Amino acid sequence: MIALLDIQNYRLDIGTFDGPVHVLKGINLTVNRGDTLGIVGESGSGKTVLVRSVLGIGPRNSRVVEGSISFDGQDITALPEKDWTKIRGIRISMIFQDPMTYLNPLFSIGRQISDVIAAHEKAAGQGVSSKAARRARTEELLDQVGLPNLSMLFSQYPHQLSGGMRQRILIAMALAGKPDLLIADEPTTALDVTVQAQVLDLINSLVEKLNLTVIMISHDIGAIATVAKRCAVMYKGEIVEQGLTRDILNRPQHEYTQRLLAAVPDIDVAPEKAAARAAETPSAKPGHLLEAIDLKKVYRSQSGSEVTAVKSISLAVKTGEIFGVVGESGSGKSTLARMLLRLIKPTSGDIIFDGQNISGLSGEPLRQMRRHMQFVFQNPHSALNGRHTIGDAIGEPLRIQTNMSRRDIEARTEALLDIVQLPKTFKYRYPHELSGGQKQRVCIARAIALNPRLLILDEPTSALDISVQAQVLDFLQELRAELNLTYVFISHNLAVIRQICDRTIVMKRGEIVEQGETEQIFLAPREDYTKALIESGRKTSQAANL
């Protein structure tokens, strides 16, 4: 039987100013029809470059040194672009990592999916079907991925949808060409636990219903274990281990795989020395660094309709503590965080920072206040300017808020890169040359450049692989102890929340439904919603800890 995908001794170099970088080193991989293969590995290990090579969309400055990639018996290693149009998106399709990057904000969802269908029909040499036929097919795809209110959704725009809904839209687009092979690149990275579970269940159901062959890339070993029967572990451009997923999770042979599995946080395991940490933490100080009093945010559309994103929330964050915020996509977590930092103005209520009411601040006083309050955004792709080098991005707050010399800024930039474990030479690179995890580490470096007192972190580890996530969490705790920092830590990863946060609030539909000491919430949740969140997180955690 001919393998659907057969990669033999594939070696790929990427040209740089310092000479070629060996990105893929002798990759051997076979995927048969009906297979579900997971590829796991840390940022920069070559996962995404490998699958993009399968789609013929590798970096322009790349060069195949040797080896081949065959799809359904055809060598596609050096396929001309005109022949790719009959394969890419039709026979091989891909779900990308960041929905907002790949959805056009100017066009409705229905228009975008309809255009994809028309493009595939044209590429396949068929006549483009009528507008009505494409609409019917679009609604069929939306229904296939489990989205409700199809007629309303058809005319909506990406910004009107939650992260989970946008990810389902990308899946629908990927299915438009009825592919034989579906590649999913970190499809659940930025999703909360309940939506993540729904998307993984959707992928599993599509495999069964459509007889799909799936390659799934993820740094989330639990997600891989949920979907993939086989698994390949990549490290520094090589596949160091592959086999049945269950065997690799239970009996990892390679040292790197063992380290990777050891770094997976377990939602059912309490943090080590939790009591000692609670006694030593600066959160024992009675003072509150940050308070919110009856905070509310209402959005009004041009038609006059209103949506209340945050409903009269009150909270107090102690100096030096790590304050956790959890909840589903659309619960108001990010809106709350942006109000606390005054990136958006609350409709009503007060924000007290270090004893000062900052709700009405604007102009220069607000700019000076932000020196002490910094934000790590959820989406590193959007947070970094593609025209600026990494060095410029990290040095930007230093240039704006300080009188440091150019030489001192460069030295501080290199020190920050070292702190987040990136090579100093990265300061010359641009965001598109970095992986998602590497870009997130750049965002963290930029946020701590001014030694702020408060750091608001919106899903700071969602784009990081497991091993780097563990390193960043350890680093954040060390940094807190060293600089007496206070964190507001937003995450959909409940195991991470339990590991790092002193106190936690649980949000649902713009309200706080439960709050208290983190361990107490995990050991004895009071609300059904909290119990459901923890149970969803437990399923993924148990899959990774077979």
mmCIF file of C-alpha atoms in Angstrom, residues 287-497:
data_model
loop_
_atom_site.group_PDB
_atom_site.id
_atom_site.type_symbol
_atom_site.label_atom_id
_atom_site.label_comp_id
_atom_site.label_asym_id
_atom_site.label_seq_id
_atom_site.Cartn_x
_atom_site.Cartn_y
_atom_site.Cartn_z
ATOM 1 C CA GLY A 287 -1.442 46.509 51.548
ATOM 2 C CA HIS A 288 -3.319 46.341 48.237
ATOM 3 C CA LEU A 289 -1.423 47.477 45.165
ATOM 4 C CA LEU A 290 -4.435 47.272 42.856
ATOM 5 C CA GLU A 291 -8.164 47.535 43.509
ATOM 6 C CA ALA A 292 -11.237 47.562 41.302
ATOM 7 C CA ILE A 293 -14.504 48.897 42.669
ATOM 8 C CA ASP A 294 -17.797 48.197 40.848
ATOM 9 C CA LEU A 295 -15.975 48.081 37.515
ATOM 10 C CA LYS A 296 -18.247 47.891 34.481
ATOM 11 C CA LYS A 297 -17.725 47.973 30.720
ATOM 12 C CA VAL A 298 -20.546 48.363 28.216
ATOM 13 C CA TYR A 299 -19.974 48.343 24.456
ATOM 14 C CA ARG A 300 -22.479 50.151 22.254
ATOM 15 C CA SER A 301 -22.901 49.484 18.552
ATOM 16 C CA GLN A 302 -23.805 52.068 15.921
ATOM 17 C CA SER A 303 -27.331 50.662 15.880
ATOM 18 C CA GLY A 304 -27.674 51.464 19.580
ATOM 19 C CA SER A 305 -27.567 47.907 20.931
ATOM 20 C CA GLU A 306 -25.500 47.267 24.059
ATOM 21 C CA VAL A 307 -23.284 44.408 25.220
ATOM 22 C CA THR A 308 -22.091 44.366 28.828
ATOM 23 C CA ALA A 309 -18.644 42.753 28.805
ATOM 24 C CA VAL A 310 -17.876 43.278 32.504
ATOM 25 C CA LYS A 311 -20.602 43.637 35.160
ATOM 26 C CA SER A 312 -19.784 45.518 38.389
ATOM 27 C CA ILE A 313 -16.635 43.639 39.345
ATOM 28 C CA SER A 314 -14.800 44.410 42.585
ATOM 29 C CA LEU A 315 -11.450 42.873 43.504
ATOM 30 C CA ALA A 316 -8.279 43.632 45.441
ATOM 31 C CA VAL A 317 -4.772 42.460 44.541
ATOM 32 C CA LYS A 318 -2.245 42.399 47.379
ATOM 33 C CA THR A 319 1.257 43.732 46.909
ATOM 34 C CA GLY A 320 3.546 40.954 45.728
ATOM 35 C CA GLU A 321 0.956 38.262 45.079
ATOM 36 C CA ILE A 322 0.086 36.358 41.915
ATOM 37 C CA PHE A 323 -3.604 36.895 41.303
ATOM 38 C CA GLY A 324 -5.216 34.405 38.925
ATOM 39 C CA VAL A 325 -8.129 35.039 36.541
ATOM 40 C CA VAL A 326 -9.811 32.096 34.807
ATOM 41 C CA GLY A 327 -12.929 31.669 32.710
ATOM 42 C CA GLU A 328 -14.157 30.650 29.289
ATOM 43 C CA SER A 329 -13.537 32.583 26.106
ATOM 44 C CA GLY A 330 -15.848 35.590 26.153
ATOM 45 C CA SER A 331 -16.151 35.687 29.947
ATOM 46 C CA GLY A 332 -14.619 39.171 30.112
ATOM 47 C CA LYS A 333 -11.114 38.280 31.359
ATOM 48 C CA SER A 334 -9.191 40.283 28.763
ATOM 49 C CA THR A 335 -11.609 43.223 28.938
ATOM 50 C CA LEU A 336 -11.091 43.352 32.706
ATOM 51 C CA ALA A 337 -7.305 43.231 32.287
ATOM 52 C CA ARG A 338 -7.299 46.053 29.746
ATOM 53 C CA MET A 339 -9.426 48.216 32.042
ATOM 54 C CA LEU A 340 -7.100 47.588 34.990
ATOM 55 C CA LEU A 341 -4.206 48.900 32.905
ATOM 56 C CA ARG A 342 -6.411 51.686 31.498
ATOM 57 C CA LEU A 343 -5.881 50.544 27.917
ATOM 58 C CA ILE A 344 -9.645 50.931 27.662
ATOM 59 C CA LYS A 345 -11.764 53.254 29.790
ATOM 60 C CA PRO A 346 -14.361 51.677 32.088
ATOM 61 C CA THR A 347 -17.981 52.684 31.630
ATOM 62 C CA SER A 348 -18.241 53.091 35.396
ATOM 63 C CA GLY A 349 -16.370 52.196 38.561
ATOM 64 C CA ASP A 350 -12.953 52.996 39.996
ATOM 65 C CA ILE A 351 -9.431 51.601 39.593
ATOM 66 C CA ILE A 352 -7.043 52.253 42.464
ATOM 67 C CA PHE A 353 -3.323 51.695 41.863
ATOM 68 C CA ASP A 354 -0.966 52.197 44.801
ATOM 69 C CA GLY A 355 -3.545 54.356 46.556
ATOM 70 C CA GLN A 356 -4.274 56.589 43.536
ATOM 71 C CA ASN A 357 -7.513 56.539 41.566
ATOM 72 C CA ILE A 358 -6.399 56.181 37.936
ATOM 73 C CA SER A 359 -9.868 55.812 36.402
ATOM 74 C CA GLY A 360 -9.882 59.362 35.083
ATOM 75 C CA LEU A 361 -6.198 59.724 34.218
ATOM 76 C CA SER A 362 -5.197 60.676 30.674
ATOM 77 C CA GLY A 363 -2.284 62.161 28.771
ATOM 78 C CA GLU A 364 1.104 62.491 30.441
ATOM 79 C CA PRO A 365 -0.005 61.423 33.977
ATOM 80 C CA LEU A 366 -1.390 58.168 32.560
ATOM 81 C CA ARG A 367 1.763 57.600 30.494
ATOM 82 C CA GLN A 368 3.934 58.030 33.583
ATOM 83 C CA MET A 369 1.709 55.661 35.557
ATOM 84 C CA ARG A 370 2.089 52.961 32.886
ATOM 85 C CA ARG A 371 5.808 52.862 33.599
ATOM 86 C CA HIS A 372 4.840 50.920 36.729
ATOM 87 C CA MET A 373 2.184 48.755 35.016
ATOM 88 C CA GLN A 374 2.971 46.558 32.023
ATOM 89 C CA PHE A 375 1.051 44.070 29.898
ATOM 90 C CA VAL A 376 1.966 40.799 28.188
ATOM 91 C CA PHE A 377 -0.611 40.250 25.465
ATOM 92 C CA GLN A 378 -2.130 36.926 24.509
ATOM 93 C CA ASN A 379 -1.223 37.095 20.831
ATOM 94 C CA PRO A 380 2.514 37.686 20.271
ATOM 95 C CA HIS A 381 2.029 37.867 16.484
ATOM 96 C CA SER A 382 -0.143 40.980 16.779
ATOM 97 C CA ALA A 383 1.804 42.485 19.700
ATOM 98 C CA LEU A 384 5.037 42.832 17.701
ATOM 99 C CA ASN A 385 5.512 45.250 14.796
ATOM 100 C CA GLY A 386 6.641 43.243 11.777
ATOM 101 C CA ARG A 387 8.764 46.172 10.539
ATOM 102 C CA HIS A 388 10.827 46.452 13.712
ATOM 103 C CA THR A 389 13.687 44.182 14.726
ATOM 104 C CA ILE A 390 13.442 42.247 17.982
ATOM 105 C CA GLY A 391 16.058 44.550 19.490
ATOM 106 C CA ASP A 392 13.962 47.605 18.584
ATOM 107 C CA ALA A 393 10.822 46.004 20.047
ATOM 108 C CA ILE A 394 12.451 45.229 23.405
ATOM 109 C CA GLY A 395 14.232 48.569 23.575
ATOM 110 C CA GLU A 396 11.137 50.622 22.717
ATOM 111 C CA PRO A 397 9.881 51.178 26.306
ATOM 112 C CA LEU A 398 13.423 52.139 27.360
ATOM 113 C CA ARG A 399 13.625 54.757 24.616
ATOM 114 C CA ILE A 400 10.188 56.172 25.463
ATOM 115 C CA GLN A 401 10.325 56.161 29.261
ATOM 116 C CA THR A 402 14.007 56.667 30.105
ATOM 117 C CA ASN A 403 16.995 58.812 29.182
ATOM 118 C CA MET A 404 19.297 55.818 28.739
ATOM 119 C CA SER A 405 22.016 56.062 26.107
ATOM 120 C CA ARG A 406 21.891 53.986 22.957
ATOM 121 C CA ARG A 407 24.714 51.778 24.237
ATOM 122 C CA ASP A 408 22.966 51.196 27.594
ATOM 123 C CA ILE A 409 19.698 50.334 25.860
ATOM 124 C CA GLU A 410 21.505 47.786 23.693
ATOM 125 C CA ALA A 411 23.183 46.249 26.745
ATOM 126 C CA ARG A 412 19.851 46.083 28.605
ATOM 127 C CA THR A 413 18.197 44.514 25.534
ATOM 128 C CA GLU A 414 20.841 41.780 25.402
ATOM 129 C CA ALA A 415 20.414 41.149 29.144
ATOM 130 C CA LEU A 416 16.645 40.801 28.707
ATOM 131 C CA LEU A 417 17.090 38.348 25.820
ATOM 132 C CA ASP A 418 19.340 36.309 28.079
ATOM 133 C CA ILE A 419 16.726 36.346 30.855
ATOM 134 C CA VAL A 420 14.050 34.887 28.553
ATOM 135 C CA GLN A 421 16.572 32.399 27.133
ATOM 136 C CA LEU A 422 16.924 33.723 23.601
ATOM 137 C CA PRO A 423 20.272 34.227 21.839
ATOM 138 C CA LYS A 424 21.593 37.789 21.816
ATOM 139 C CA THR A 425 21.802 37.614 18.007
ATOM 140 C CA PHE A 426 17.980 37.581 17.927
ATOM 141 C CA LYS A 427 18.041 41.356 18.364
ATOM 142 C CA TYR A 428 18.838 41.596 14.641
ATOM 143 C CA ARG A 429 15.925 39.388 13.589
ATOM 144 C CA TYR A 430 12.351 40.313 12.673
ATOM 145 C CA PRO A 431 9.185 38.757 14.183
ATOM 146 C CA HIS A 432 8.420 36.625 11.101
ATOM 147 C CA GLU A 433 11.760 34.849 11.599
ATOM 148 C CA LEU A 434 10.750 33.576 15.058
ATOM 149 C CA SER A 435 8.409 30.798 16.164
ATOM 150 C CA GLY A 436 5.275 31.585 18.173
ATOM 151 C CA GLY A 437 6.922 30.633 21.440
ATOM 152 C CA GLN A 438 10.002 32.716 20.721
ATOM 153 C CA LYS A 439 7.835 35.751 19.953
ATOM 154 C CA GLN A 440 6.010 35.356 23.252
ATOM 155 C CA ARG A 441 9.312 35.361 25.109
ATOM 156 C CA VAL A 442 10.214 38.596 23.328
ATOM 157 C CA CYS A 443 6.938 40.112 24.576
ATOM 158 C CA ILE A 444 7.771 39.095 28.150
ATOM 159 C CA ALA A 445 11.250 40.613 27.819
ATOM 160 C CA ARG A 446 9.735 43.885 26.601
ATOM 161 C CA ALA A 447 7.210 43.939 29.448
ATOM 162 C CA ILE A 448 9.847 43.631 32.178
ATOM 163 C CA ALA A 449 12.277 46.118 30.569
ATOM 164 C CA LEU A 450 11.244 48.973 32.883
ATOM 165 C CA ASN A 451 11.118 46.859 36.070
ATOM 166 C CA PRO A 452 7.391 47.534 36.608
ATOM 167 C CA ARG A 453 5.605 46.993 39.926
ATOM 168 C CA LEU A 454 2.552 45.333 38.324
ATOM 169 C CA LEU A 455 2.579 42.915 35.418
ATOM 170 C CA ILE A 456 -0.696 41.866 33.820
ATOM 171 C CA LEU A 457 -0.167 38.673 31.859
ATOM 172 C CA ASP A 458 -2.929 37.661 29.432
ATOM 173 C CA GLU A 459 -2.331 33.987 28.577
ATOM 174 C CA PRO A 460 1.478 34.454 28.707
ATOM 175 C CA THR A 461 2.290 30.763 28.265
ATOM 176 C CA SER A 462 -0.401 29.765 25.762
ATOM 177 C CA ALA A 463 2.058 29.937 22.832
ATOM 178 C CA LEU A 464 4.910 28.214 24.653
ATOM 179 C CA ASP A 465 5.892 24.572 24.568
ATOM 180 C CA ILE A 466 5.744 22.620 27.815
ATOM 181 C CA SER A 467 9.428 22.774 28.711
ATOM 182 C CA VAL A 468 9.738 26.506 27.978
ATOM 183 C CA GLN A 469 6.441 27.108 29.806
ATOM 184 C CA ALA A 470 7.914 25.529 32.929
ATOM 185 C CA GLN A 471 11.058 27.663 32.590
ATOM 186 C CA VAL A 472 9.036 30.867 32.107
ATOM 187 C CA LEU A 473 6.808 30.118 35.106
ATOM 188 C CA ASP A 474 9.862 29.466 37.262
ATOM 189 C CA PHE A 475 11.430 32.659 35.943
ATOM 190 C CA LEU A 476 8.303 34.707 36.682
ATOM 191 C CA GLN A 477 8.257 33.463 40.268
ATOM 192 C CA GLU A 478 11.965 34.188 40.719
ATOM 193 C CA LEU A 479 11.481 37.650 39.248
ATOM 194 C CA ARG A 480 8.591 38.328 41.598
ATOM 195 C CA ALA A 481 10.686 37.390 44.618
ATOM 196 C CA GLU A 482 13.652 39.430 43.408
ATOM 197 C CA LEU A 483 11.791 42.624 42.418
ATOM 198 C CA ASN A 484 8.697 42.306 44.641
ATOM 199 C CA LEU A 485 6.490 42.285 41.548
ATOM 200 C CA THR A 486 2.738 41.799 41.590
ATOM 201 C CA TYR A 487 1.079 39.738 38.850
ATOM 202 C CA VAL A 488 -2.447 39.519 37.506
ATOM 203 C CA PHE A 489 -2.201 36.189 35.696
ATOM 204 C CA ILE A 490 -4.894 35.283 33.137
ATOM 205 C CA SER A 491 -4.887 31.739 31.810
ATOM 206 C CA HIS A 492 -7.175 29.013 30.517
ATOM 207 C CA ASN A 493 -4.628 26.420 31.678
ATOM 208 C CA LEU A 494 -5.950 25.435 35.088
ATOM 209 C CA ALA A 495 -2.886 23.357 35.942
ATOM 210 C CA VAL A 496 -0.739 26.479 35.452
ATOM 211 C CA ILE A 497 -3.131 28.571 37.570
#
